């Protein structure tokens, strides 16, 4: 996404409400008028315990968002909201339980009324319901190249990658170049088949595999010669370059044109 589109995305209620909830405690404690109203008997400064909580929060957000592959401002914020809101809940409870409990209620209410916006753009993605459906497709349409994303609906990196994969499918889809997804959280047999760890600490989610003539040609992330998994950030440019989608598209397009020309020749001979 461009910077302009990120700003447009941030205008949606989900984002600005969560931003306000994420900075609520520090804002109230450091704004003199609000602090004197809410905390009349204390100084409007952060004490050592509050500073420790905020410092720990910064470390957690940096580590978790890096693991989630957050490469845009919106993705970074989305991945950090859960940690910032938990830290604010702890701070409000630490300051006064009478403030902490209503804040917790607001968190629950906002999560119910304002779910995170999902990608609404065009896509050409086939959602496979089980390993057998994918294997049947590969068996009966061997001339089709598939770009398959193995994901888990609960995994932050998979959520961040979803709009990127949808955009790529809309840009590169052909009759013989198709994009598919399978939720390995629901279909663990697919994770076992393609050697993808699907646990909460997995570094293999999402995994994108290119399948041609029923066989795996490449995947990301992949292991090096020692078997160690190589880190891979699932940005649009990274995926395009790593999978050579431009080259794959041109190759499939040429093969498709050749197949249609051959079919037309047979039709002309029959006539």
Coordinates of C-alpha atoms in Angstrom, one line a residue:
X1 CA 0.0 0.0 0.0
X2 CA 1.1 3.6 -0.6
X3 CA 1.4 6.1 2.2
X4 CA -1.8 7.9 0.9
X5 CA -3.8 4.6 0.9
X6 CA -2.5 3.9 4.4
X7 CA -3.8 7.3 5.6
X8 CA -7.2 6.6 3.9
X9 CA -7.4 3.3 5.7
X10 CA -6.7 4.9 9.0
X11 CA -9.8 7.1 8.7
X12 CA -11.9 4.0 9.2
X13 CA -13.5 3.9 12.8
X14 CA -11.7 0.7 13.7
X15 CA -8.3 2.3 13.5
X16 CA -8.9 5.7 15.1
X17 CA -10.9 4.2 18.0
X18 CA -8.1 1.6 18.7
X19 CA -5.5 4.3 18.4
X20 CA -7.4 6.4 21.0
X21 CA -7.7 3.3 23.3
X22 CA -4.0 2.6 22.9
X23 CA -2.9 6.0 24.0
X24 CA -5.7 6.7 26.5
X25 CA -3.7 6.2 29.7
X26 CA -0.6 8.2 28.8
X27 CA -2.8 11.0 27.3
X28 CA -4.9 11.3 30.4
X29 CA -1.9 11.1 32.7
X30 CA 0.1 13.7 30.8
X31 CA -2.7 16.1 30.1
X32 CA -3.0 18.5 33.1
X33 CA -6.7 19.1 32.9
X34 CA -7.6 15.4 32.5
X35 CA -5.1 14.3 35.1
X36 CA -6.3 16.7 37.7
X37 CA -9.9 15.6 37.1
X38 CA -9.1 11.8 37.1
X39 CA -6.2 11.7 39.6
X40 CA -6.6 14.7 41.9
X41 CA -4.4 13.3 44.6
X42 CA -1.3 12.3 42.5
X43 CA 1.3 14.1 40.4
X44 CA 0.7 14.1 36.7
X45 CA 3.8 12.1 36.0
X46 CA 4.4 8.5 35.2
X47 CA 5.9 6.6 38.2
X48 CA 8.6 3.9 37.9
X49 CA 6.1 1.1 37.6
X50 CA 4.1 2.8 34.8
X51 CA 7.4 3.5 33.0
X52 CA 8.4 -0.1 33.3
X53 CA 5.1 -1.3 31.8
X54 CA 5.4 1.1 28.9
X55 CA 9.0 0.1 28.2
X56 CA 8.1 -3.6 28.3
X57 CA 5.2 -2.8 25.9
X58 CA 7.6 -1.2 23.4
X59 CA 9.8 -4.2 23.4
X60 CA 6.9 -6.7 23.0
X61 CA 5.4 -4.6 20.1
X62 CA 8.7 -4.4 18.3
X63 CA 9.4 -8.1 18.6
X64 CA 5.9 -9.4 17.8
X65 CA 5.2 -7.1 14.8
X66 CA 8.6 -8.0 13.3
X67 CA 7.6 -11.7 13.6
X68 CA 4.2 -10.9 12.0
X69 CA 5.9 -9.4 9.0
X70 CA 4.4 -6.0 9.4
X71 CA 5.8 -4.0 6.5
X72 CA 3.2 -1.1 6.3
X73 CA 2.0 1.4 8.8
X74 CA -1.5 -0.1 8.9
X75 CA -0.2 -3.6 9.4
X76 CA 2.2 -2.4 12.1
X77 CA -0.7 -0.8 14.0
X78 CA -3.0 -3.7 13.5
X79 CA -0.4 -6.1 14.9
X80 CA 0.3 -3.9 17.9
X81 CA -3.2 -3.0 19.0
X82 CA -3.8 -6.1 21.1
X83 CA -0.6 -5.5 23.1
X84 CA -1.1 -1.7 23.6
X85 CA -4.7 -2.2 24.7
X86 CA -3.7 -4.9 27.2
X87 CA -0.9 -2.6 28.6
X88 CA -3.4 0.2 28.9
X89 CA -5.8 -2.1 30.8
X90 CA -3.1 -3.0 33.2
X91 CA -2.2 0.7 33.7
X92 CA -5.8 1.7 34.3
X93 CA -6.3 -1.1 36.8
X94 CA -3.0 -0.2 38.5
X95 CA -4.1 3.4 38.8
X96 CA -7.7 2.7 40.0
X97 CA -9.9 -0.4 39.6
X98 CA -12.9 2.0 39.1
X99 CA -11.3 3.1 35.9
X100 CA -9.8 -0.2 34.8
X101 CA -13.1 -2.1 34.8
X102 CA -15.0 0.4 32.6
X103 CA -12.0 0.5 30.3
X104 CA -12.1 -3.3 30.0
X105 CA -15.8 -3.2 29.2
X106 CA -15.1 -0.6 26.5
X107 CA -12.4 -3.0 25.0
X108 CA -14.9 -5.8 24.8
X109 CA -17.6 -3.6 23.3
X110 CA -15.4 -2.1 20.7
X111 CA -14.1 -5.5 19.6
X112 CA -17.7 -6.6 19.1
X113 CA -19.0 -3.5 17.3
X114 CA -15.8 -2.6 15.4
X115 CA -14.1 -5.7 13.9
X116 CA -11.0 -5.2 11.9
X117 CA -11.8 -4.2 8.3
X118 CA -11.2 -7.0 5.8
X119 CA -9.9 -6.7 2.3
X120 CA -12.7 -5.7 -0.1
X121 CA -10.8 -5.5 -3.4
X122 CA -11.0 -7.9 -6.3
X123 CA -9.5 -11.4 -6.1
X124 CA -9.3 -14.6 -8.0
X125 CA -8.6 -17.1 -5.2
X126 CA -9.9 -20.6 -4.9
X127 CA -10.4 -21.7 -1.3
X128 CA -9.7 -25.4 -1.0
X129 CA -11.8 -27.3 1.6
X130 CA -9.4 -30.1 2.5
X131 CA -6.3 -31.7 1.1
X132 CA -8.2 -34.0 -1.2
X133 CA -9.8 -31.2 -3.1
X134 CA -6.4 -29.7 -3.9
X135 CA -4.9 -33.1 -4.9
X136 CA -7.9 -33.8 -7.2
X137 CA -7.4 -30.4 -8.9
X138 CA -3.7 -31.1 -9.4
X139 CA -4.4 -34.6 -10.8
X140 CA -7.1 -33.6 -13.3
X141 CA -5.6 -30.3 -14.5
X142 CA -1.9 -31.0 -14.8
X143 CA -1.4 -28.1 -17.2
X144 CA -2.4 -25.6 -14.7
X145 CA 0.2 -23.9 -12.4
X146 CA -1.1 -23.2 -8.9
X147 CA 0.2 -20.6 -6.4
X148 CA -1.2 -21.9 -3.1
X149 CA -1.1 -20.1 0.2
X150 CA -1.2 -22.3 3.3
X151 CA -2.4 -20.1 6.2
X152 CA -4.2 -20.1 9.5
X153 CA -7.0 -17.6 10.1
X154 CA -5.8 -16.8 13.6
X155 CA -2.2 -16.0 12.7
X156 CA -1.3 -12.2 12.4
X157 CA 1.2 -12.7 9.5
X158 CA -1.5 -14.6 7.6
X159 CA -4.0 -11.8 8.2
X160 CA -1.5 -9.2 7.0
X161 CA -0.7 -11.2 3.9
X162 CA -4.3 -11.8 2.9
X163 CA -4.9 -8.5 1.0
X164 CA -1.5 -8.9 -0.7
X165 CA -2.3 -12.4 -2.0
X166 CA -5.7 -11.2 -3.2
X167 CA -4.2 -8.3 -5.1
X168 CA -1.6 -10.6 -6.7
X169 CA -4.3 -13.1 -7.7
X170 CA -6.2 -10.3 -9.4
X171 CA -3.1 -9.2 -11.3
X172 CA -1.7 -12.5 -12.4
X173 CA -4.5 -15.0 -12.7
X174 CA -4.9 -16.8 -16.1
X175 CA -6.7 -19.9 -17.2
X176 CA -3.6 -22.0 -16.5
X177 CA -2.2 -19.9 -13.7
X178 CA -4.4 -19.9 -10.6
X179 CA -4.2 -18.9 -7.0
X180 CA -5.6 -20.9 -4.1
X181 CA -5.6 -20.9 -0.3
X182 CA -6.1 -23.6 2.3
X183 CA -6.5 -23.1 6.1
X184 CA -4.2 -25.5 7.7
X185 CA -5.7 -24.7 11.1
X186 CA -8.9 -26.4 9.8
X187 CA -7.2 -29.0 7.6
X188 CA -4.0 -30.1 9.5
X189 CA -3.5 -33.0 7.0
X190 CA -2.5 -30.3 4.5
X191 CA 0.2 -29.0 6.9
X192 CA 1.5 -32.5 7.4
X193 CA 1.5 -33.2 3.6
X194 CA 3.5 -30.0 2.8
X195 CA 5.7 -30.1 6.0
X196 CA 4.3 -26.9 7.4
X197 CA 4.3 -26.4 11.2
X198 CA 0.9 -25.0 12.2
X199 CA 1.4 -24.3 15.9
X200 CA 1.1 -20.9 17.6
X201 CA 4.9 -20.4 17.4
X202 CA 5.2 -21.5 13.8
X203 CA 7.5 -19.4 11.5
X204 CA 6.1 -21.2 8.5
X205 CA 2.8 -19.3 8.4
X206 CA 1.9 -18.3 5.8
X207 CA 3.7 -20.6 3.4
X208 CA 3.3 -20.0 -0.4
X209 CA 3.9 -22.9 -2.7
X210 CA 4.1 -22.9 -6.5
X211 CA 2.8 -26.2 -7.9
X212 CA 3.3 -27.1 -11.6
X213 CA 2.3 -30.4 -13.2
X214 CA 1.2 -31.6 -9.8
X215 CA 4.7 -31.1 -8.3
X216 CA 6.1 -28.5 -5.9
X217 CA 8.5 -26.1 -7.8
X218 CA 9.3 -23.6 -5.1
X219 CA 8.1 -22.2 -1.8
X220 CA 8.5 -19.3 0.6
X221 CA 9.7 -19.4 3.3
X222 CA 12.2 -22.1 2.5
X223 CA 15.0 -23.9 4.4
X224 CA 18.6 -23.3 3.5
X225 CA 21.2 -26.1 2.9
X226 CA 21.5 -26.7 6.6
X227 CA 17.7 -27.1 7.1
X228 CA 17.3 -23.8 8.9
X229 CA 14.2 -21.8 7.9
X230 CA 15.1 -18.6 6.1
X231 CA 13.2 -15.5 7.2
X232 CA 10.9 -14.0 4.6
X233 CA 8.7 -10.9 4.7
X234 CA 5.6 -11.3 2.7
X235 CA 5.3 -7.9 1.1
X236 CA 4.0 -7.6 -2.5
X237 CA 7.4 -6.8 -4.0
X238 CA 9.1 -9.6 -2.1
X239 CA 6.6 -12.3 -3.2
X240 CA 6.7 -11.1 -6.8
X241 CA 10.5 -11.2 -6.9
X242 CA 10.9 -14.5 -5.0
X243 CA 8.4 -16.4 -7.0
X244 CA 9.2 -14.6 -10.3
X245 CA 5.5 -14.0 -10.9
X246 CA 6.2 -11.8 -13.9
X247 CA 8.2 -14.6 -15.6
X248 CA 5.7 -17.2 -14.5
X249 CA 2.8 -15.2 -15.9
X250 CA 4.6 -14.8 -19.3
X251 CA 5.4 -18.5 -19.5
X252 CA 1.9 -19.5 -18.7
X253 CA 0.5 -17.0 -21.1
X254 CA 2.7 -18.3 -23.9
X255 CA 1.7 -21.9 -23.1
X256 CA -1.9 -20.9 -23.1
X257 CA -1.6 -19.2 -26.5
X258 CA 0.1 -22.3 -27.9
X259 CA -2.6 -24.6 -26.5
X260 CA -5.4 -22.4 -28.0
X261 CA -3.6 -22.2 -31.4
X262 CA -3.2 -26.0 -31.4
X263 CA -6.9 -26.4 -30.6
X264 CA -7.9 -24.1 -33.4
X265 CA -5.8 -26.0 -35.9
X266 CA -7.5 -29.2 -34.9
X267 CA -10.9 -27.5 -35.2
X268 CA -10.0 -26.3 -38.7
X269 CA -8.9 -29.7 -39.8
X270 CA -12.1 -31.2 -38.6
X271 CA -14.2 -28.7 -40.5

